[in-house]
Amino acid sequence: MTQDMIVVLDLGSEESTRIAREIRALGVYSEIHPYDLTAEQLAALPNVRGILLAGGPNRVVDGREIAPSQAVLDSALPMLAVDVPGLPQLRHVNTLPHDEQMCQELLRQFLFEDCKAQPNWTVKNFIDDQVELVRRQVGDKKVLLALSGGVDSSVVAALLLKAIGSQLTCVHVNHGLLRKGEPEQVVRVFRDNLGANLIYVDAVDRFLDKLAGVADPEQKRKIIGAEFIRVFEEEARKLEGIDFLAQGTIYPDIIESGTKTNKAVKSHHNVGGLPEDLKFQLVEPLRQLFKDEVRACGVALGLPDDMVYRQPFPGPGLGVRCLGAITRDRLEALRESDAILREEFRNAGLDKKVWQYFTIVPDLKSVGVRDNARSVEWPAIIRAVNTVDAMTAEIEEIPWPVLHKVTRRITSEVKGINRVCYDLTPKPSGTIEWE
Ligand code: XMP
């Protein structure tokens, strides 16, 4: 193992994430662990050089004040306590300074003088270490991965291929709600270029039949989520001798699903929603990484840029942009109009500037003129927003020539669309998606 590590022990801090990132910014790998980490678990972590005890306002859990185990406190490792009352025997500060320089100075002292840590956190070292850890965990057993083609599952697939090659089986479920070219790209990159065992499941008819006539957005989401698990389970049961399930869980998923000291924002499907009778052990090599670090790993593992820097895409896919009851022809109009928008945004350099951009096709028609005759067709609505955390969002000012070109292309190339509208609404009052 190459990288030194500092453990950030979460004792109710609201700043564990900031602390972990500050430590990494100084070049030392850090991992956040819950307050009840045992001495055995600590001993199993590789190359730990010190522990930062991160206390804070969430120090009461189930009516009880939390504390690290005495065995952990008794370890010979250097420790720094931030806002943890009742441990005077340790080096202690009341808060981590918000002034960047002071904060760095404090951490630098702790990391490099107290812990004698080496600043050897790099993406390459991280990958090398995870390859080693995955090999240790998995041995000669087999691993299954649901590969959606999103950033996280793609990076996990690439990392596991490097670690265990043919012991990995990837399952890609095409539910018919992916963007143009996506299923083909997954097959090309992973099966053709990287030589992965990839099972491609064409479940398009199955999903679209289940969704036929269903107009309620929540019902649509439920059907898509439940059907996805059913298809994946069916494929998993066909395979023999699988012991491990790999997942693209990343650190923000864990925070959103709730840690021992912080309530859940929303349950995340990677963390909460596994079918109970599928008795797999989990392999989650990215669970301590933030999104930018995951992307950096993807680049280092040789994945194509458009896979690694993909804009966010909702789990239910185009299903929540083909408003109301989905029909195949309207879904196709949506997929084609979205592909044109993406192509023209890329040509104009807007793909690097706009956080999320897509089209929506509602279930309504208006009158237009095509080939000198009346045509009654759908509109395509363009949504292009910038945001930091998706809780609020601003619309992007798109240059008129780009909007004109997109409009010309969509109305002439996409069957069934005779108008293009631009959604000017920030969030709030709108949400980013229309359903
Ligand atoms: P809203 O529409 O709530 O979207 O402003 C915020 C962000 O979340 C994405 N989104 C989803 N992602 N499953 C997902 O995985 C969903 O059901 C879902 N709905 C919205 C949306 O694309 C945006 O990035």
Short mmCIF file of C-alpha atoms and ligand atoms in Angstrom, two decimals:
data_model
loop_
_atom_site.label_atom_id
_atom_site.label_comp_id
_atom_site.label_asym_id
_atom_site.label_seq_id
_atom_site.Cartn_x
_atom_site.Cartn_y
_atom_site.Cartn_z
CA MET A 1 0.00 0.00 0.00
CA THR A 2 1.37 3.37 -0.95
CA GLN A 3 -0.74 6.09 0.60
CA ASP A 4 -0.62 7.36 4.15
CA MET A 5 -4.01 7.95 5.70
CA ILE A 6 -5.58 10.16 8.34
CA VAL A 7 -8.83 8.94 9.85
CA VAL A 8 -11.45 11.63 10.46
CA LEU A 9 -13.63 10.21 13.19
CA ASP A 10 -17.12 11.69 12.96
CA LEU A 11 -18.13 12.63 16.50
CA GLY A 12 -21.10 14.75 15.47
CA SER A 13 -19.32 17.36 13.40
CA GLU A 14 -21.10 19.18 10.61
CA GLU A 15 -17.69 19.72 9.07
CA SER A 16 -16.26 16.23 8.65
CA THR A 17 -16.47 16.65 4.91
CA ARG A 18 -14.65 19.98 4.93
CA ILE A 19 -11.98 18.58 7.24
CA ALA A 20 -11.45 15.50 5.06
CA ARG A 21 -11.18 17.68 1.97
CA GLU A 22 -8.76 20.12 3.65
CA ILE A 23 -6.51 17.19 4.59
CA ARG A 24 -6.60 15.86 1.04
CA ALA A 25 -5.88 19.37 -0.24
CA LEU A 26 -2.63 19.18 1.75
CA GLY A 27 -1.78 15.99 -0.11
CA VAL A 28 -2.67 13.38 2.52
CA TYR A 29 -5.41 10.84 1.94
CA SER A 30 -8.18 10.96 4.54
CA GLU A 31 -11.22 8.82 5.25
CA ILE A 32 -14.26 9.65 7.33
CA HIS A 33 -15.40 6.92 9.72
CA PRO A 34 -18.25 6.78 12.25
CA TYR A 35 -17.63 7.48 15.93
CA ASP A 36 -18.05 3.83 16.91
CA LEU A 37 -15.16 2.59 14.76
CA THR A 38 -13.64 -0.31 16.69
CA ALA A 39 -9.95 -0.82 17.39
CA GLU A 40 -10.06 -3.92 15.12
CA GLN A 41 -11.60 -1.92 12.26
CA LEU A 42 -9.01 0.79 12.79
CA ALA A 43 -6.19 -1.75 12.72
CA ALA A 44 -7.54 -3.15 9.44
CA LEU A 45 -7.27 0.25 7.71
CA PRO A 46 -4.02 0.56 5.78
CA ASN A 47 -1.28 3.05 6.67
CA VAL A 48 -3.17 5.12 9.24
CA ARG A 49 -0.84 7.83 10.57
CA GLY A 50 -3.19 9.74 12.83
CA ILE A 51 -6.77 10.40 13.90
CA LEU A 52 -8.64 13.67 13.79
CA LEU A 53 -11.56 13.57 16.21
CA ALA A 54 -14.23 15.76 14.63
CA GLY A 55 -16.75 16.78 17.27
CA GLY A 56 -19.65 19.20 16.85
CA PRO A 57 -23.32 19.92 17.43
CA ASN A 58 -24.62 16.43 16.57
CA ARG A 59 -22.88 14.76 19.48
CA VAL A 60 -26.07 13.32 21.00
CA VAL A 61 -27.33 10.20 19.24
CA ASP A 62 -30.41 8.35 20.55
CA GLY A 63 -30.32 10.53 23.69
CA ARG A 64 -26.75 9.56 24.51
CA GLU A 65 -23.58 11.58 24.19
CA ILE A 66 -21.29 9.79 21.77
CA ALA A 67 -17.59 9.15 22.32
CA PRO A 68 -14.87 7.20 20.57
CA SER A 69 -14.11 3.76 21.99
CA GLN A 70 -11.47 3.72 24.70
CA ALA A 71 -9.49 1.17 22.67
CA VAL A 72 -9.27 3.65 19.79
CA LEU A 73 -8.21 6.42 22.17
CA ASP A 74 -5.58 4.08 23.59
CA SER A 75 -4.02 3.46 20.18
CA ALA A 76 -0.55 4.90 19.89
CA LEU A 77 -1.59 7.16 16.98
CA PRO A 78 -1.27 10.95 17.17
CA MET A 79 -4.66 12.61 17.61
CA LEU A 80 -6.12 16.06 17.18
CA ALA A 81 -9.50 16.77 18.74
CA VAL A 82 -11.66 19.49 17.17
CA ASP A 83 -14.56 20.58 19.36
CA VAL A 84 -14.61 17.47 21.54
CA PRO A 85 -15.11 18.39 25.20
CA GLY A 86 -13.81 16.06 27.91
CA LEU A 87 -10.56 14.91 26.22
CA PRO A 88 -8.00 17.50 27.71
CA GLN A 89 -5.15 14.75 27.47
CA LEU A 90 -5.24 15.26 23.66
CA ARG A 91 -4.09 18.17 21.52
CA HIS A 92 -7.39 20.04 21.25
CA VAL A 93 -8.89 23.03 19.43
CA ASN A 94 -12.39 24.38 19.87
CA THR A 95 -13.04 24.82 16.16
CA LEU A 96 -11.22 24.33 12.91
CA PRO A 97 -10.37 27.91 11.85
CA HIS A 98 -12.41 29.23 8.93
CA ASP A 99 -9.51 31.37 7.83
CA GLU A 100 -7.96 29.18 5.15
CA GLN A 101 -4.36 29.92 6.04
CA MET A 102 -4.86 29.33 9.77
CA CYS A 103 -6.74 26.14 9.08
CA GLN A 104 -4.03 24.87 6.79
CA GLU A 105 -1.33 25.81 9.28
CA LEU A 106 -3.04 23.88 12.07
CA LEU A 107 -3.58 20.83 9.87
CA ARG A 108 -0.09 21.01 8.41
CA GLN A 109 1.40 20.86 11.90
CA PHE A 110 -0.76 17.91 12.81
CA LEU A 111 -0.19 15.99 9.55
CA PHE A 112 3.47 16.54 8.97
CA GLU A 113 4.90 17.15 12.46
CA ASP A 114 2.71 15.09 14.79
CA CYS A 115 1.74 12.28 12.39
CA LYS A 116 4.81 12.41 10.12
CA ALA A 117 2.47 11.68 7.21
CA GLN A 118 3.76 11.73 3.66
CA PRO A 119 1.87 13.94 1.17
CA ASN A 120 1.41 11.05 -1.25
CA TRP A 121 -2.33 11.24 -2.02
CA THR A 122 -2.63 11.15 -5.79
CA VAL A 123 -5.22 9.61 -8.03
CA LYS A 124 -2.66 7.11 -9.30
CA ASN A 125 -1.73 6.01 -5.77
CA PHE A 126 -5.40 5.84 -4.81
CA ILE A 127 -6.14 3.57 -7.77
CA ASP A 128 -3.10 1.37 -7.02
CA ASP A 129 -4.19 1.00 -3.41
CA GLN A 130 -7.81 0.26 -4.28
CA VAL A 131 -6.70 -2.34 -6.83
CA GLU A 132 -4.73 -4.03 -4.08
CA LEU A 133 -7.59 -3.76 -1.55
CA VAL A 134 -10.17 -5.11 -3.99
CA ARG A 135 -7.90 -8.07 -4.82
CA ARG A 136 -7.50 -8.79 -1.10
CA GLN A 137 -11.25 -8.51 -0.50
CA VAL A 138 -12.41 -10.54 -3.48
CA GLY A 139 -9.69 -13.20 -3.77
CA ASP A 140 -10.62 -15.55 -6.60
CA LYS A 141 -14.38 -14.96 -6.24
CA LYS A 142 -16.72 -13.30 -8.75
CA VAL A 143 -18.19 -9.81 -8.69
CA LEU A 144 -21.34 -8.44 -10.31
CA LEU A 145 -21.89 -4.77 -11.22
CA ALA A 146 -24.93 -2.92 -12.55
CA LEU A 147 -23.31 -0.68 -15.14
CA SER A 148 -25.61 2.19 -16.06
CA GLY A 149 -23.02 4.13 -18.03
CA GLY A 150 -23.14 6.99 -15.51
CA VAL A 151 -19.87 8.38 -14.16
CA ASP A 152 -19.76 6.44 -10.89
CA SER A 153 -20.62 2.96 -12.16
CA SER A 154 -18.34 3.44 -15.18
CA VAL A 155 -15.37 4.37 -13.00
CA VAL A 156 -16.01 1.41 -10.69
CA ALA A 157 -16.16 -0.89 -13.73
CA ALA A 158 -12.85 0.43 -15.07
CA LEU A 159 -11.19 0.13 -11.66
CA LEU A 160 -12.46 -3.42 -11.08
CA LEU A 161 -11.39 -4.48 -14.55
CA LYS A 162 -7.89 -3.37 -13.68
CA ALA A 163 -8.06 -5.20 -10.34
CA ILE A 164 -9.81 -8.47 -11.15
CA GLY A 165 -10.42 -8.54 -14.94
CA SER A 166 -12.54 -11.51 -15.91
CA GLN A 167 -13.81 -12.12 -12.34
CA LEU A 168 -16.06 -9.11 -12.96
CA THR A 169 -19.39 -9.39 -14.78
CA CYS A 170 -21.16 -6.15 -15.71
CA VAL A 171 -24.87 -5.99 -16.46
CA HIS A 172 -26.14 -3.08 -18.54
CA VAL A 173 -29.91 -2.76 -18.54
CA ASN A 174 -31.24 -0.71 -21.43
CA HIS A 175 -34.63 0.44 -20.17
CA GLY A 176 -35.33 2.48 -23.26
CA LEU A 177 -35.05 5.77 -21.37
CA LEU A 178 -31.37 6.43 -22.02
CA ARG A 179 -30.10 9.22 -24.19
CA LYS A 180 -29.19 8.73 -27.82
CA GLY A 181 -26.04 6.63 -28.23
CA GLU A 182 -25.61 5.76 -24.55
CA PRO A 183 -26.21 1.98 -24.58
CA GLU A 184 -23.99 1.68 -27.65
CA GLN A 185 -21.23 3.65 -25.90
CA VAL A 186 -21.35 1.39 -22.83
CA VAL A 187 -20.97 -1.70 -25.02
CA ARG A 188 -18.22 -0.10 -27.15
CA VAL A 189 -16.14 1.17 -24.24
CA PHE A 190 -16.47 -1.75 -21.85
CA ARG A 191 -16.94 -4.82 -24.01
CA ASP A 192 -15.06 -3.84 -27.18
CA ASN A 193 -12.30 -1.59 -25.83
CA LEU A 194 -11.73 -2.85 -22.30
CA GLY A 195 -12.71 -6.50 -22.84
CA ALA A 196 -15.19 -6.68 -19.96
CA ASN A 197 -17.66 -9.54 -19.47
CA LEU A 198 -20.70 -7.42 -20.24
CA ILE A 199 -24.25 -8.69 -20.31
CA TYR A 200 -26.38 -6.28 -22.33
CA VAL A 201 -30.05 -6.59 -21.47
CA ASP A 202 -32.49 -5.13 -23.98
CA ALA A 203 -35.44 -4.46 -21.67
CA VAL A 204 -36.90 -1.63 -23.74
CA ASP A 205 -40.23 -3.29 -24.56
CA ARG A 206 -40.62 -4.55 -21.04
CA PHE A 207 -40.24 -1.07 -19.50
CA LEU A 208 -42.29 0.75 -22.10
CA ASP A 209 -45.11 -1.81 -21.84
CA LYS A 210 -45.17 -1.39 -18.05
CA LEU A 211 -45.23 2.40 -18.43
CA ALA A 212 -47.92 2.51 -21.12
CA GLY A 213 -50.79 4.76 -20.09
CA VAL A 214 -49.19 5.77 -16.77
CA ALA A 215 -49.25 9.57 -16.50
CA ASP A 216 -48.49 10.17 -12.81
CA PRO A 217 -44.79 11.12 -12.38
CA GLU A 218 -44.33 9.39 -9.03
CA GLN A 219 -45.97 6.24 -10.36
CA LYS A 220 -43.67 6.35 -13.39
CA ARG A 221 -40.61 6.68 -11.14
CA LYS A 222 -41.76 3.76 -8.98
CA ILE A 223 -42.35 1.52 -11.98
CA ILE A 224 -38.94 2.34 -13.47
CA GLY A 225 -37.10 1.78 -10.16
CA ALA A 226 -38.91 -1.46 -9.28
CA GLU A 227 -38.62 -2.88 -12.77
CA PHE A 228 -34.92 -2.09 -12.85
CA ILE A 229 -34.32 -4.10 -9.70
CA ARG A 230 -36.45 -6.97 -11.06
CA VAL A 231 -34.51 -7.15 -14.34
CA PHE A 232 -31.18 -6.93 -12.53
CA GLU A 233 -32.20 -9.65 -10.06
CA GLU A 234 -33.27 -11.94 -12.89
CA GLU A 235 -29.87 -11.55 -14.52
CA ALA A 236 -28.07 -12.05 -11.21
CA ARG A 237 -29.96 -15.28 -10.50
CA LYS A 238 -28.96 -16.67 -13.92
CA LEU A 239 -25.28 -16.32 -13.02
CA GLU A 240 -23.54 -18.96 -10.95
CA GLY A 241 -21.13 -18.42 -8.11
CA ILE A 242 -21.30 -14.66 -7.60
CA ASP A 243 -20.31 -13.60 -4.08
CA PHE A 244 -19.86 -9.86 -4.41
CA LEU A 245 -21.92 -6.96 -5.69
CA ALA A 246 -19.96 -3.87 -6.73
CA GLN A 247 -21.56 -0.45 -6.46
CA GLY A 248 -20.65 3.05 -7.56
CA THR A 249 -21.43 4.52 -4.15
CA ILE A 250 -19.54 7.76 -3.55
CA TYR A 251 -19.21 9.83 -0.40
CA PRO A 252 -22.07 12.30 -1.08
CA ASP A 253 -24.44 9.30 -1.49
CA ILE A 254 -23.52 8.20 2.01
CA ILE A 255 -24.07 11.66 3.48
CA GLU A 256 -27.42 12.07 1.72
CA SER A 257 -28.58 8.68 2.96
CA GLY A 258 -27.73 9.73 6.51
CA THR A 259 -24.72 8.93 8.66
CA LYS A 260 -24.85 7.89 12.30
CA THR A 261 -24.79 11.53 13.38
CA ASN A 262 -26.59 13.23 10.49
CA LYS A 263 -30.16 12.63 9.34
CA ALA A 264 -30.91 11.47 5.81
CA VAL A 265 -31.59 14.07 3.12
CA LYS A 266 -33.00 11.39 0.82
CA SER A 267 -32.32 7.70 0.73
CA HIS A 268 -29.97 6.83 -2.07
CA HIS A 269 -30.63 3.76 -4.13
CA ASN A 270 -27.01 2.60 -3.87
CA VAL A 271 -27.10 2.70 -0.12
CA GLY A 272 -30.62 1.83 0.96
CA GLY A 273 -32.50 -0.07 -1.68
CA LEU A 274 -30.83 -3.44 -2.16
CA PRO A 275 -33.07 -6.49 -2.52
CA GLU A 276 -32.75 -8.26 0.84
CA ASP A 277 -32.61 -11.84 -0.34
CA LEU A 278 -29.70 -11.21 -2.69
CA LYS A 279 -26.97 -12.18 -0.30
CA PHE A 280 -23.98 -10.40 -1.71
CA GLN A 281 -21.09 -8.76 0.04
CA LEU A 282 -20.48 -5.23 -1.21
CA VAL A 283 -17.46 -3.88 -3.06
CA GLU A 284 -17.51 -0.09 -3.03
CA PRO A 285 -14.06 1.23 -3.91
CA LEU A 286 -15.23 4.85 -4.44
CA ARG A 287 -17.18 5.24 -1.22
CA GLN A 288 -14.70 7.73 0.23
CA LEU A 289 -14.42 9.91 -2.88
CA PHE A 290 -16.05 13.16 -3.93
CA LYS A 291 -17.38 13.64 -7.45
CA ASP A 292 -14.39 15.58 -8.80
CA GLU A 293 -12.06 12.87 -7.48
CA VAL A 294 -14.19 10.15 -9.09
CA ARG A 295 -13.91 11.96 -12.42
CA ALA A 296 -10.14 12.26 -12.01
CA CYS A 297 -9.97 8.49 -11.42
CA GLY A 298 -12.03 7.94 -14.58
CA VAL A 299 -9.58 10.00 -16.61
CA ALA A 300 -6.60 8.18 -15.09
CA LEU A 301 -8.23 4.84 -15.90
CA GLY A 302 -8.55 5.87 -19.54
CA LEU A 303 -12.32 6.37 -19.83
CA PRO A 304 -13.48 8.75 -22.58
CA ASP A 305 -14.04 12.39 -21.57
CA ASP A 306 -17.71 12.41 -22.54
CA MET A 307 -18.31 9.53 -20.15
CA VAL A 308 -16.30 11.07 -17.30
CA TYR A 309 -17.60 14.65 -17.65
CA ARG A 310 -21.18 13.66 -18.37
CA GLN A 311 -23.80 16.07 -17.09
CA PRO A 312 -26.04 14.73 -14.30
CA PHE A 313 -28.81 12.50 -15.59
CA PRO A 314 -31.75 11.35 -13.45
CA GLY A 315 -32.12 7.64 -12.67
CA PRO A 316 -35.53 7.44 -14.40
CA GLY A 317 -33.83 8.95 -17.45
CA LEU A 318 -35.88 10.39 -20.29
CA GLY A 319 -38.96 8.95 -18.56
CA VAL A 320 -39.39 12.16 -16.52
CA ARG A 321 -38.89 14.40 -19.58
CA CYS A 322 -41.43 12.69 -21.82
CA LEU A 323 -44.20 14.24 -19.77
CA GLY A 324 -47.33 12.32 -18.83
CA ALA A 325 -47.99 8.90 -20.33
CA ILE A 326 -44.96 7.91 -22.40
CA THR A 327 -45.50 6.93 -26.01
CA ARG A 328 -42.79 5.50 -28.23
CA ASP A 329 -43.04 8.17 -30.93
CA ARG A 330 -42.92 11.06 -28.44
CA LEU A 331 -40.03 9.40 -26.58
CA GLU A 332 -38.16 9.16 -29.86
CA ALA A 333 -38.84 12.85 -30.60
CA LEU A 334 -37.48 13.67 -27.14
CA ARG A 335 -34.35 11.54 -27.62
CA GLU A 336 -33.61 13.09 -31.02
CA SER A 337 -34.23 16.68 -29.92
CA ASP A 338 -32.04 16.13 -26.85
CA ALA A 339 -29.23 14.75 -29.03
CA ILE A 340 -29.36 17.85 -31.26
CA LEU A 341 -29.29 20.16 -28.25
CA ARG A 342 -26.29 18.33 -26.81
CA GLU A 343 -24.46 18.41 -30.12
CA GLU A 344 -25.02 22.14 -30.62
CA PHE A 345 -24.10 22.97 -27.01
CA ARG A 346 -20.88 21.04 -27.50
CA ASN A 347 -20.17 22.88 -30.79
CA ALA A 348 -20.72 26.23 -29.03
CA GLY A 349 -18.57 25.27 -26.01
CA LEU A 350 -21.62 25.52 -23.74
CA ASP A 351 -21.22 21.93 -22.53
CA LYS A 352 -18.32 23.14 -20.34
CA LYS A 353 -20.30 26.12 -19.05
CA VAL A 354 -23.78 24.80 -18.34
CA TRP A 355 -24.37 22.33 -15.52
CA GLN A 356 -27.42 20.57 -16.95
CA TYR A 357 -29.17 20.99 -20.29
CA PHE A 358 -31.80 18.88 -22.00
CA THR A 359 -35.10 18.97 -23.80
CA ILE A 360 -38.57 18.12 -22.59
CA VAL A 361 -41.49 17.04 -24.77
CA PRO A 362 -44.90 17.57 -23.17
CA ASP A 363 -48.02 15.67 -24.03
CA LEU A 364 -49.70 18.51 -25.96
CA LYS A 365 -49.84 19.61 -29.54
CA SER A 366 -50.20 22.91 -31.34
CA VAL A 367 -50.88 23.95 -34.88
CA GLY A 368 -48.04 24.72 -37.25
CA VAL A 369 -47.22 24.68 -40.95
CA ARG A 370 -45.15 22.01 -42.65
CA ASP A 371 -44.83 21.51 -46.43
CA ASN A 372 -47.48 24.19 -47.03
CA ALA A 373 -50.01 22.30 -44.97
CA ARG A 374 -51.37 22.45 -41.42
CA SER A 375 -49.41 20.26 -39.04
CA VAL A 376 -50.40 19.49 -35.47
CA GLU A 377 -47.28 18.53 -33.54
CA TRP A 378 -45.53 18.69 -30.15
CA PRO A 379 -43.22 21.45 -28.89
CA ALA A 380 -39.71 20.69 -27.58
CA ILE A 381 -38.79 22.74 -24.50
CA ILE A 382 -35.15 23.57 -23.79
CA ARG A 383 -33.94 23.62 -20.17
CA ALA A 384 -30.41 24.85 -19.41
CA VAL A 385 -29.44 25.58 -15.80
CA ASN A 386 -26.48 26.28 -13.60
CA THR A 387 -26.38 25.29 -9.96
CA VAL A 388 -23.98 24.33 -7.22
CA ASP A 389 -26.02 21.77 -5.33
CA ALA A 390 -29.23 21.38 -7.41
CA MET A 391 -31.26 22.82 -4.51
CA THR A 392 -31.56 26.14 -6.35
CA ALA A 393 -30.69 26.86 -9.96
CA GLU A 394 -30.29 29.79 -12.35
CA ILE A 395 -31.07 29.64 -16.02
CA GLU A 396 -28.23 30.09 -18.44
CA GLU A 397 -28.23 32.96 -20.96
CA ILE A 398 -27.85 31.10 -24.23
CA PRO A 399 -26.66 33.16 -27.22
CA TRP A 400 -29.51 33.74 -29.70
CA PRO A 401 -27.61 32.24 -32.66
CA VAL A 402 -27.27 28.94 -30.76
CA LEU A 403 -30.98 28.95 -29.91
CA HIS A 404 -31.85 29.73 -33.55
CA LYS A 405 -29.70 26.92 -34.83
CA VAL A 406 -31.07 24.40 -32.33
CA THR A 407 -34.61 25.46 -33.24
CA ARG A 408 -33.97 25.16 -36.97
CA ARG A 409 -32.44 21.74 -36.59
CA ILE A 410 -35.02 20.32 -34.22
CA THR A 411 -38.01 21.51 -36.23
CA SER A 412 -36.56 20.24 -39.50
CA GLU A 413 -34.88 17.01 -38.33
CA VAL A 414 -37.14 15.66 -35.60
CA LYS A 415 -40.35 13.97 -36.60
CA GLY A 416 -43.36 15.35 -34.75
CA ILE A 417 -41.88 18.62 -33.38
CA ASN A 418 -43.02 21.93 -34.86
CA ARG A 419 -42.03 24.42 -32.13
CA VAL A 420 -39.11 25.01 -29.75
CA CYS A 421 -39.49 26.95 -26.48
CA TYR A 422 -36.88 28.08 -23.95
CA ASP A 423 -37.73 27.71 -20.26
CA LEU A 424 -36.74 30.96 -18.48
CA THR A 425 -37.65 29.79 -14.97
CA PRO A 426 -35.09 29.55 -12.17
CA LYS A 427 -35.43 27.07 -9.28
CA PRO A 428 -37.48 28.08 -7.39
CA SER A 429 -40.20 28.54 -8.63
CA GLY A 430 -39.54 25.76 -11.14
CA THR A 431 -37.62 22.59 -10.42
CA ILE A 432 -34.87 21.54 -12.81
CA GLU A 433 -36.89 18.65 -14.23
CA TRP A 434 -40.50 19.15 -15.29
CA GLU A 435 -41.75 16.03 -13.52
P1 XMP B 1 -35.15 18.83 -9.53
O1 XMP B 1 -36.04 18.53 -10.71
O2 XMP B 1 -35.67 18.25 -8.25
O3 XMP B 1 -33.78 18.08 -9.83
O4 XMP B 1 -34.84 20.30 -9.41
C1 XMP B 1 -32.60 18.24 -9.10
C2 XMP B 1 -31.56 17.29 -9.69
O5 XMP B 1 -31.94 15.94 -9.45
C3 XMP B 1 -32.13 15.24 -10.66
N1 XMP B 1 -33.31 14.37 -10.51
C4 XMP B 1 -33.27 13.06 -10.28
N2 XMP B 1 -32.23 12.23 -10.15
N3 XMP B 1 -33.73 10.43 -9.82
C5 XMP B 1 -32.47 10.90 -9.95
O6 XMP B 1 -31.53 10.10 -9.87
C6 XMP B 1 -34.82 11.22 -9.91
O7 XMP B 1 -35.96 10.75 -9.81
C7 XMP B 1 -34.57 12.60 -10.16
N4 XMP B 1 -35.39 13.67 -10.31
C8 XMP B 1 -34.59 14.76 -10.51
C9 XMP B 1 -32.31 16.29 -11.73
O8 XMP B 1 -31.93 15.81 -13.02
C10 XMP B 1 -31.42 17.39 -11.21
O9 XMP B 1 -30.07 17.15 -11.54
#
